[in-house]
Coordinates of C-alpha atoms in Angstrom, one line a residue:
M1 CA 97.1 107.6 98.2
K2 CA 100.2 109.6 98.9
V3 CA 102.8 108.6 101.3
R4 CA 102.6 111.1 104.2
S5 CA 105.5 113.0 105.9
L6 CA 105.7 112.5 109.6
F7 CA 105.1 116.2 110.2
A8 CA 101.8 115.7 108.2
V9 CA 101.0 112.7 110.4
L10 CA 101.4 114.7 113.5
A11 CA 99.6 117.8 112.2
L12 CA 96.6 115.7 110.9
A13 CA 96.5 114.1 114.4
G14 CA 96.3 117.5 116.0
F15 CA 98.9 116.7 118.7
A16 CA 102.1 118.0 117.1
G17 CA 102.9 120.3 120.0
V18 CA 105.2 123.2 119.7
P19 CA 107.2 123.9 116.5
L20 CA 110.3 121.6 116.3
D21 CA 113.5 123.1 117.4
S22 CA 116.3 120.9 118.5
T23 CA 118.1 123.7 120.3
A24 CA 115.1 124.5 122.6
T25 CA 114.5 123.1 126.1
H26 CA 110.8 122.2 126.4
A27 CA 110.6 121.1 130.1
S28 CA 108.3 123.9 130.9
Y29 CA 105.4 122.6 128.7
L30 CA 106.0 118.7 129.0
D31 CA 103.8 117.1 131.4
E32 CA 103.7 113.4 132.5
A33 CA 101.1 112.5 129.9
A34 CA 102.9 114.3 127.0
A35 CA 106.1 112.7 128.1
L36 CA 104.6 109.2 127.9
N37 CA 103.2 109.9 124.5
K38 CA 106.5 111.2 123.2
A39 CA 108.4 108.3 124.6
G40 CA 105.9 106.0 122.9
R41 CA 106.4 107.8 119.7
Q42 CA 110.2 107.1 119.9
R43 CA 109.4 103.4 119.5
M44 CA 107.5 104.2 116.3
L45 CA 110.3 106.3 115.0
S46 CA 112.8 103.4 115.4
Q47 CA 110.7 101.4 113.0
R48 CA 109.8 104.2 110.7
I49 CA 113.4 105.1 110.2
V50 CA 114.3 101.5 109.2
K51 CA 111.3 101.3 107.0
S52 CA 112.2 104.5 105.1
Y53 CA 115.8 103.5 104.8
L54 CA 114.6 100.2 103.3
Q55 CA 112.3 101.9 100.9
V56 CA 115.1 104.1 99.6
A57 CA 117.4 101.1 99.1
E58 CA 114.7 99.1 97.4
G59 CA 113.3 102.0 95.3
V60 CA 109.9 101.9 96.8
A61 CA 108.5 105.4 96.8
A62 CA 112.1 106.4 97.3
P63 CA 111.8 110.2 97.0
A64 CA 109.1 110.4 99.6
A65 CA 110.9 107.9 101.8
R66 CA 114.0 110.1 101.7
G67 CA 112.0 113.0 103.1
Q68 CA 110.4 110.6 105.8
L69 CA 113.8 109.5 106.8
A70 CA 115.1 112.9 107.4
E71 CA 112.0 114.1 109.2
A72 CA 112.0 111.1 111.4
I73 CA 115.6 111.7 112.5
W74 CA 114.7 115.4 113.2
V75 CA 111.7 114.4 115.3
F76 CA 113.6 111.8 117.3
D77 CA 116.3 114.4 118.0
D78 CA 113.8 117.0 119.2
Q79 CA 111.7 114.5 121.3
L80 CA 114.8 113.0 122.9
A81 CA 115.8 116.5 124.0
D82 CA 112.4 117.0 125.5
L83 CA 112.5 113.7 127.3
K84 CA 115.9 114.2 128.8
A85 CA 114.9 117.6 130.0
F86 CA 111.7 116.0 131.6
A87 CA 113.4 113.0 133.2
T88 CA 114.1 114.1 136.9
D89 CA 113.9 110.8 138.9
P90 CA 116.7 108.2 138.8
E91 CA 114.6 105.5 136.9
T92 CA 113.6 107.7 133.9
R93 CA 117.0 109.3 133.7
K94 CA 118.5 105.8 133.4
T95 CA 116.0 104.7 130.7
V96 CA 116.2 107.9 128.6
D97 CA 120.1 107.9 128.7
A98 CA 119.9 104.3 127.3
V99 CA 117.7 105.5 124.5
A100 CA 120.2 108.3 123.7
E101 CA 123.1 105.8 123.7
R102 CA 121.4 103.4 121.3
W103 CA 120.1 106.3 119.2
A104 CA 123.7 107.4 118.5
T105 CA 124.3 104.3 116.5
V106 CA 121.0 104.3 114.6
R107 CA 121.4 108.0 113.8
E108 CA 124.9 107.5 112.4
L109 CA 123.6 104.8 110.1
A110 CA 120.5 106.7 109.1
T111 CA 122.4 109.8 108.2
G112 CA 125.0 108.1 106.1
P113 CA 124.7 106.8 102.6
V114 CA 121.8 104.3 102.1
S115 CA 123.1 101.1 100.9
R116 CA 121.9 97.5 101.0
R117 CA 125.3 96.4 102.6
E118 CA 124.4 98.5 105.7
A119 CA 120.8 97.3 106.0
A120 CA 121.5 94.4 108.3
A121 CA 123.4 96.8 110.7
M122 CA 120.5 99.3 110.6
V123 CA 117.9 96.6 111.3
A124 CA 119.8 95.3 114.3
A125 CA 120.6 98.7 115.7
A126 CA 117.0 99.8 115.5
E127 CA 115.9 96.7 117.3
R128 CA 118.2 97.7 120.2
L129 CA 116.8 101.2 120.1
L130 CA 113.3 99.8 120.2
E131 CA 114.0 97.8 123.3
A132 CA 115.4 100.9 125.1
A133 CA 112.5 103.1 124.0
E134 CA 110.1 100.4 125.2
R135 CA 111.8 100.4 128.6
N136 CA 111.6 104.2 128.9
T137 CA 107.9 104.3 127.9
A138 CA 107.2 101.7 130.6
A139 CA 109.0 103.7 133.2
L140 CA 107.0 106.8 132.3
E141 CA 103.8 104.9 132.4
R142 CA 104.7 103.8 136.0
H143 CA 105.7 107.4 136.8
N144 CA 102.3 108.6 135.6
G145 CA 100.3 106.1 137.5
R146 CA 96.9 107.0 136.1
P147 CA 94.6 104.2 134.6
A148 CA 94.5 106.1 131.3
A149 CA 98.3 106.0 131.0
K150 CA 98.1 102.4 130.1
L151 CA 95.8 103.3 127.2
V152 CA 98.3 105.9 126.0
N153 CA 101.0 103.3 126.1
L154 CA 98.9 100.7 124.3
A155 CA 97.6 102.9 121.6
G156 CA 101.0 104.5 121.2
R157 CA 102.5 101.0 120.6
Q158 CA 100.0 100.5 117.8
R159 CA 101.8 103.3 116.0
M160 CA 105.0 101.3 116.2
L161 CA 103.5 98.1 115.2
S162 CA 102.1 99.8 112.0
Q163 CA 105.6 100.8 110.9
R164 CA 107.0 97.5 112.1
I165 CA 104.6 95.5 110.0
A166 CA 105.5 97.5 106.9
K167 CA 109.3 97.2 107.7
N168 CA 109.1 93.4 108.0
Y169 CA 107.0 93.2 104.8
L170 CA 109.7 95.0 103.0
L171 CA 112.4 92.9 104.5
L172 CA 110.7 89.7 103.0
N173 CA 111.8 90.9 99.6
W174 CA 115.5 91.0 100.6
R175 CA 118.2 88.4 100.3
G176 CA 120.6 88.1 103.2
F177 CA 117.9 88.0 106.0
D178 CA 116.2 84.9 107.7
S179 CA 112.9 84.9 105.9
A180 CA 111.5 82.5 108.5
A181 CA 112.4 84.8 111.3
I182 CA 111.1 87.8 109.5
R183 CA 107.8 86.1 108.7
A184 CA 107.5 85.1 112.4
E185 CA 108.1 88.7 113.4
L186 CA 105.6 89.9 111.0
G187 CA 102.9 87.4 112.3
A188 CA 103.6 88.4 115.9
A189 CA 103.3 92.1 115.1
R190 CA 100.1 91.5 113.2
D191 CA 98.5 89.4 115.9
E192 CA 99.6 92.0 118.6
F193 CA 98.0 94.9 116.5
E194 CA 94.7 93.0 116.2
R195 CA 94.5 92.1 119.8
A196 CA 95.2 95.6 121.0
L197 CA 92.6 97.0 118.7
G198 CA 90.0 94.9 120.4
E199 CA 91.4 95.8 123.9
L200 CA 91.2 99.5 123.1
R201 CA 87.6 99.4 121.7
A202 CA 86.6 97.4 124.9
A203 CA 88.2 99.9 127.2
P204 CA 85.5 101.9 129.3
E205 CA 87.5 105.1 128.7
S206 CA 87.1 104.8 124.9
G207 CA 84.3 107.3 124.2
A208 CA 82.5 108.0 120.9
E209 CA 85.4 110.0 119.4
I210 CA 87.9 107.4 120.1
R211 CA 85.8 104.6 118.9
A212 CA 85.2 106.3 115.6
E213 CA 88.9 106.7 115.1
L214 CA 89.4 103.0 116.1
D215 CA 86.7 101.9 113.7
A216 CA 88.5 103.9 110.9
A217 CA 91.7 102.2 111.9
E218 CA 90.0 98.8 111.8
A219 CA 88.7 99.5 108.3
Q220 CA 92.3 100.2 107.0
W221 CA 93.6 97.3 108.9
Q222 CA 91.2 94.9 107.1
K223 CA 92.4 96.3 103.8
L224 CA 96.0 95.8 104.8
K225 CA 96.0 92.4 106.4
P226 CA 95.4 90.3 103.2
M227 CA 98.1 92.2 101.5
L228 CA 100.6 91.0 104.0
A229 CA 100.4 87.4 102.6
R230 CA 101.9 88.5 99.3
E231 CA 105.6 88.0 99.5
H232 CA 108.0 89.1 96.9
D233 CA 105.3 91.7 95.7
T234 CA 105.9 94.4 92.9
A235 CA 107.2 97.7 93.9
A236 CA 103.5 99.0 93.4
G237 CA 102.3 96.4 95.8
R238 CA 104.9 97.3 98.4
T239 CA 104.1 101.0 98.1
A240 CA 100.5 100.1 98.8
V241 CA 101.4 98.3 102.0
V242 CA 103.6 101.2 103.2
E243 CA 100.8 103.7 102.4
L244 CA 98.2 101.8 104.3
A245 CA 100.5 101.3 107.3
D246 CA 101.1 105.1 107.4
A247 CA 97.4 105.8 107.1
I248 CA 96.9 103.5 110.2
L249 CA 99.7 105.5 111.8
V250 CA 97.7 108.6 111.3
R251 CA 94.6 107.1 113.0
M252 CA 96.5 105.7 115.9
E253 CA 98.4 109.0 116.5
R254 CA 95.0 110.7 116.9
V255 CA 93.8 107.9 119.2
T256 CA 96.9 108.1 121.4
G257 CA 96.6 111.9 121.6
L258 CA 92.9 111.4 122.8
Y259 CA 94.0 109.0 125.6
E260 CA 96.8 111.5 126.4
R261 CA 94.1 114.1 127.2
L262 CA 92.4 111.6 129.5
A263 CA 95.7 110.8 131.3
K264 CA 96.0 114.6 132.2
R265 CA 92.8 114.6 134.2

């Protein structure tokens, strides 16, 4: 299994949107449901950037991870421009500005030299960015107001959890971090992911196409879950965890896009 690039993830999901161009203003095409999906994807990117940074520092599929890191930065920049252009009410302007402020710190670290010394700063900055992106997504869900918007948010959060789980798994192999705290974070993310899978499957809005994608994500999850108990794994074992997490990301990207379509109706 190859580690996928983020662009490949979005292309395979079928919801990549327009070509990426950080100089363009996309307010003319971004509707409420698409804005919600993008805001939710920013949460995922906060964790994917850290995961890729750690992979490079640890030498876990490092060449592919360098490409993933650069792509994730590019996508975050592009989507942030979209979301800032979309934000017209005071609440979403405030929340997206907070994302931009915290992104500046993460971006500076992510575009600098990768080093084990900066890993703690990167992890902490990404946590603050995740919190801001979560608030922005919640504001956009309220702004949308449709029942399916909750499912866009919930499915979109699964993308983030897939990357957060892999990130925390990688951190268990590092010295200088609180292993008990990381283990607790990993367990909480694992439990939340599993609960949300059940909630999405039980939703009346989840038709046959969505259920098929959820079933595929569940199958991948059942492969990944026992691997998470193996701490201090080999580089090959850590690569396998990362690749399965990315495969789940692909599925949940597709599911989120399908819910996005429902939220437009």
